Amino acid sequence: MNPLSKLLNQQIRYNGPMSISQFMEICLLHPKYGYYTNSSPFGQKGDFVTAPEVSQMFGELIGLFLAQAWSDQKNLEEAVLVELGPGRGTLTADIMRVTKSIKNFPKKIYLLEVSAKLKLLQKSNLEGYQVEWIKNLNQIPPGPIILIANEFFDSLPINQYLKGADGWHERLIGIKNGELAFGISEQKLNIQSTEYFTHAVKGDIVEVRPSVEPIITEISNKISQWGGISLIIDYGCWDLKGNTFQAIKSHKYINPLEKPGEVDLTAHVDFSSLARSVLNCSISKLTDQGVLLERLGISERANILSRSLKADDLENHIAAHRRLTHPNEMGTLFKVMAILPKLSRMPLGL
Ligand code: SAH
């Protein structure tokens, strides 16, 4: 049993079973033992690889897409670039590099990041740029925002509800035979009837991510008042169903209750619930990452880059292109949704 398992055990013995969101928050953010406090999760040696870490092509195409979308708005205000959960800072660095000569593209960057360790990496990867770290979106000054969130929402804590014969119960984490184990709340819950709660049948599990609504409300307030665009990229789908709570360690799925604090805990993103929180703005169609990147010209860009590559570097480059776009890799699992001012023309690619 690792130190965080012991701590969770004690806490549950003292307070009773905890919700999955409490468990995720402790495992990811505990100041001493939390995953984001201690780990260097990215890359082949880490636990997972994100799209900007697969190839520079991802950030370059997203950067040009954002620049085009922003210039289409013909907004004369100065915009700022915002990234939620920037990881190593690679995506923002690629976006800034590719848009360097575009006059009206933001020069000021705001990063929302919880991990002190990752903040240091971001600082070094974004040296030379005007960067400010924020704890909350309301720290961004008034004005248009160009916001990007890649694999951010999946890391925000979820709660799960199970439909039993007698109604809804919350799935909780308790202790069984001395080990952390899933169970359900004894009490029946009075759950507000959104569409998928009412359509559920006995045995269904529904996931809810409580922190999504305040974040999306803040983003839509800014965009509806000042203009801009928000691009959300994550794995998930529209009208997500079932249990998607997962743990990844060294590129493999493991039981989320094993090795607390040593594994990345996430759940798929329900884009329909994100969309329901959007106020006074337009949203794009939910588009596959592979489709968007192809529409933005990834194959042409890949060809150009391949001309200067040989042997292993060329093989890796071809594999990266496939990884970002192929339906069996990140191409269809990852989806893209944009939030724009009401009645805007949808940007090219979405
Ligand atoms: N966008 C990056 C990293 C994705 S991993 C990429 O594509 O490579 C998730 C990121 O979100 C990490 O940087 C993590 O530290 C950050 N994060 C997770 N929960 C957060 C929270 N509650 N507030 C701010 N950042 C958070």
PDB file of N, CA, C and O and ligand atoms in Angstrom, residues 36 42 48 50 52-53 83-87 112-115 118 122 150-152 155-156, ligand 1:
ATOM      1  N   TYR A  36      -0.231  15.012 -10.262  1.00  0.00           N
ATOM      2  CA  TYR A  36       0.292  16.203 -10.939  1.00  0.00           C
ATOM      3  C   TYR A  36       1.353  16.923 -10.102  1.00  0.00           C
ATOM      4  O   TYR A  36       2.083  17.748 -10.623  1.00  0.00           O
ATOM      5  N   PHE A  42       4.383  13.114 -19.431  1.00  0.00           N
ATOM      6  CA  PHE A  42       4.338  13.118 -20.901  1.00  0.00           C
ATOM      7  C   PHE A  42       5.500  12.370 -21.541  1.00  0.00           C
ATOM      8  O   PHE A  42       6.584  12.300 -20.987  1.00  0.00           O
ATOM      9  N   PHE A  48       1.663   8.942 -20.805  1.00  0.00           N
ATOM     10  CA  PHE A  48       0.858   9.095 -22.028  1.00  0.00           C
ATOM     11  C   PHE A  48       1.482  10.148 -22.933  1.00  0.00           C
ATOM     12  O   PHE A  48       2.343  10.915 -22.511  1.00  0.00           O
ATOM     13  N   THR A  50       0.414  13.218 -25.622  1.00  0.00           N
ATOM     14  CA  THR A  50      -0.699  14.034 -26.132  1.00  0.00           C
ATOM     15  C   THR A  50      -0.369  14.506 -27.549  1.00  0.00           C
ATOM     16  O   THR A  50       0.804  14.494 -27.956  1.00  0.00           O
ATOM     17  N   PRO A  52       0.032  17.421 -29.122  1.00  0.00           N
ATOM     18  CA  PRO A  52       1.143  18.344 -29.413  1.00  0.00           C
ATOM     19  C   PRO A  52       2.513  17.700 -29.202  1.00  0.00           C
ATOM     20  O   PRO A  52       3.499  18.128 -29.794  1.00  0.00           O
ATOM     21  N   GLU A  53       2.557  16.656 -28.356  1.00  0.00           N
ATOM     22  CA  GLU A  53       3.829  15.969 -28.120  1.00  0.00           C
ATOM     23  C   GLU A  53       4.117  14.932 -29.212  1.00  0.00           C
ATOM     24  O   GLU A  53       5.236  14.460 -29.347  1.00  0.00           O
ATOM     25  N   GLU A  83      -4.462  29.159 -22.524  1.00  0.00           N
ATOM     26  CA  GLU A  83      -4.479  27.694 -22.602  1.00  0.00           C
ATOM     27  C   GLU A  83      -4.850  27.113 -21.250  1.00  0.00           C
ATOM     28  O   GLU A  83      -4.316  27.496 -20.205  1.00  0.00           O
ATOM     29  N   LEU A  84      -5.793  26.167 -21.273  1.00  0.00           N
ATOM     30  CA  LEU A  84      -6.186  25.466 -20.046  1.00  0.00           C
ATOM     31  C   LEU A  84      -5.403  24.155 -19.986  1.00  0.00           C
ATOM     32  O   LEU A  84      -5.425  23.373 -20.927  1.00  0.00           O
ATOM     33  N   GLY A  85      -4.706  23.922 -18.889  1.00  0.00           N
ATOM     34  CA  GLY A  85      -3.939  22.671 -18.723  1.00  0.00           C
ATOM     35  C   GLY A  85      -2.877  22.502 -19.790  1.00  0.00           C
ATOM     36  O   GLY A  85      -2.967  21.594 -20.611  1.00  0.00           O
ATOM     37  N   PRO A  86      -1.852  23.367 -19.788  1.00  0.00           N
ATOM     38  CA  PRO A  86      -0.904  23.375 -20.918  1.00  0.00           C
ATOM     39  C   PRO A  86       0.159  22.277 -20.904  1.00  0.00           C
ATOM     40  O   PRO A  86       0.983  22.251 -21.820  1.00  0.00           O
ATOM     41  N   GLY A  87       0.194  21.408 -19.922  1.00  0.00           N
ATOM     42  CA  GLY A  87       1.180  20.322 -19.925  1.00  0.00           C
ATOM     43  C   GLY A  87       2.600  20.860 -19.932  1.00  0.00           C
ATOM     44  O   GLY A  87       3.005  21.617 -19.058  1.00  0.00           O
ATOM     45  N   LEU A 112      -3.686  28.447 -17.451  1.00  0.00           N
ATOM     46  CA  LEU A 112      -4.327  27.925 -16.237  1.00  0.00           C
ATOM     47  C   LEU A 112      -3.701  26.566 -15.951  1.00  0.00           C
ATOM     48  O   LEU A 112      -3.890  25.616 -16.718  1.00  0.00           O
ATOM     49  N   GLU A 113      -2.913  26.505 -14.902  1.00  0.00           N
ATOM     50  CA  GLU A 113      -2.193  25.263 -14.609  1.00  0.00           C
ATOM     51  C   GLU A 113      -2.148  25.053 -13.108  1.00  0.00           C
ATOM     52  O   GLU A 113      -1.886  25.974 -12.345  1.00  0.00           O
ATOM     53  N   VAL A 114      -2.368  23.811 -12.694  1.00  0.00           N
ATOM     54  CA  VAL A 114      -2.418  23.524 -11.278  1.00  0.00           C
ATOM     55  C   VAL A 114      -1.083  22.961 -10.765  1.00  0.00           C
ATOM     56  O   VAL A 114      -0.772  23.050  -9.587  1.00  0.00           O
ATOM     57  N   SER A 115      -0.298  22.377 -11.656  1.00  0.00           N
ATOM     58  CA  SER A 115       0.919  21.677 -11.213  1.00  0.00           C
ATOM     59  C   SER A 115       2.135  22.602 -11.208  1.00  0.00           C
ATOM     60  O   SER A 115       2.524  23.152 -12.243  1.00  0.00           O
ATOM     61  N   LEU A 118       4.811  21.302 -13.590  1.00  0.00           N
ATOM     62  CA  LEU A 118       4.574  21.594 -15.007  1.00  0.00           C
ATOM     63  C   LEU A 118       4.732  23.084 -15.306  1.00  0.00           C
ATOM     64  O   LEU A 118       5.178  23.461 -16.383  1.00  0.00           O
ATOM     65  N   GLN A 122       6.690  24.749 -18.389  1.00  0.00           N
ATOM     66  CA  GLN A 122       6.045  25.721 -19.288  1.00  0.00           C
ATOM     67  C   GLN A 122       6.886  26.986 -19.370  1.00  0.00           C
ATOM     68  O   GLN A 122       7.076  27.561 -20.440  1.00  0.00           O
ATOM     69  N   ASN A 150      -6.594  21.351 -24.750  1.00  0.00           N
ATOM     70  CA  ASN A 150      -6.367  20.015 -25.299  1.00  0.00           C
ATOM     71  C   ASN A 150      -6.145  19.039 -24.155  1.00  0.00           C
ATOM     72  O   ASN A 150      -5.216  19.225 -23.361  1.00  0.00           O
ATOM     73  N   GLU A 151      -6.967  18.033 -24.062  1.00  0.00           N
ATOM     74  CA  GLU A 151      -6.892  17.050 -22.970  1.00  0.00           C
ATOM     75  C   GLU A 151      -6.879  17.717 -21.594  1.00  0.00           C
ATOM     76  O   GLU A 151      -6.123  17.329 -20.714  1.00  0.00           O
ATOM     77  N   PHE A 152      -7.691  18.753 -21.424  1.00  0.00           N
ATOM     78  CA  PHE A 152      -7.834  19.388 -20.115  1.00  0.00           C
ATOM     79  C   PHE A 152      -9.103  18.887 -19.425  1.00  0.00           C
ATOM     80  O   PHE A 152      -9.062  18.423 -18.280  1.00  0.00           O
ATOM     81  N   SER A 155      -9.348  15.597 -17.492  1.00  0.00           N
ATOM     82  CA  SER A 155      -8.675  15.426 -16.192  1.00  0.00           C
ATOM     83  C   SER A 155      -9.456  16.066 -15.037  1.00  0.00           C
ATOM     84  O   SER A 155      -9.039  15.951 -13.887  1.00  0.00           O
ATOM     85  N   LEU A 156     -10.561  16.723 -15.337  1.00  0.00           N
ATOM     86  CA  LEU A 156     -11.362  17.308 -14.250  1.00  0.00           C
ATOM     87  C   LEU A 156     -12.231  16.218 -13.609  1.00  0.00           C
ATOM     88  O   LEU A 156     -12.783  15.365 -14.297  1.00  0.00           O
TER      89      LEU A 156
HETATM   90  N1  SAH B   1      -2.726  20.258 -22.910  1.00  0.00           N
HETATM   91  C1  SAH B   1      -1.526  19.506 -22.648  1.00  0.00           C
HETATM   92  C2  SAH B   1      -1.589  18.670 -21.358  1.00  0.00           C
HETATM   93  C3  SAH B   1      -2.788  17.801 -21.109  1.00  0.00           C
HETATM   94  S1  SAH B   1      -2.681  16.913 -19.573  1.00  0.00           S
HETATM   95  C4  SAH B   1      -1.154  18.680 -23.845  1.00  0.00           C
HETATM   96  O1  SAH B   1      -1.964  18.576 -24.741  1.00  0.00           O
HETATM   97  O2  SAH B   1      -0.049  18.159 -23.878  1.00  0.00           O
HETATM   98  C5  SAH B   1      -3.702  17.849 -18.484  1.00  0.00           C
HETATM   99  C6  SAH B   1      -3.148  19.178 -18.084  1.00  0.00           C
HETATM  100  O3  SAH B   1      -4.146  19.831 -17.282  1.00  0.00           O
HETATM  101  C7  SAH B   1      -1.896  19.168 -17.244  1.00  0.00           C
HETATM  102  O4  SAH B   1      -1.119  20.285 -17.559  1.00  0.00           O
HETATM  103  C8  SAH B   1      -2.466  19.265 -15.821  1.00  0.00           C
HETATM  104  O5  SAH B   1      -1.524  19.669 -14.876  1.00  0.00           O
HETATM  105  C9  SAH B   1      -3.573  20.254 -16.041  1.00  0.00           C
HETATM  106  N2  SAH B   1      -4.659  20.228 -15.042  1.00  0.00           N
HETATM  107  C10 SAH B   1      -5.320  19.151 -14.595  1.00  0.00           C
HETATM  108  N3  SAH B   1      -6.283  19.507 -13.710  1.00  0.00           N
HETATM  109  C11 SAH B   1      -6.225  20.851 -13.625  1.00  0.00           C
HETATM  110  C12 SAH B   1      -6.961  21.819 -12.884  1.00  0.00           C
HETATM  111  N4  SAH B   1      -7.939  21.475 -12.067  1.00  0.00           N
HETATM  112  N5  SAH B   1      -6.648  23.127 -13.043  1.00  0.00           N
HETATM  113  C13 SAH B   1      -5.643  23.500 -13.883  1.00  0.00           C
HETATM  114  N6  SAH B   1      -4.903  22.619 -14.612  1.00  0.00           N
HETATM  115  C14 SAH B   1      -5.187  21.320 -14.471  1.00  0.00           C
END
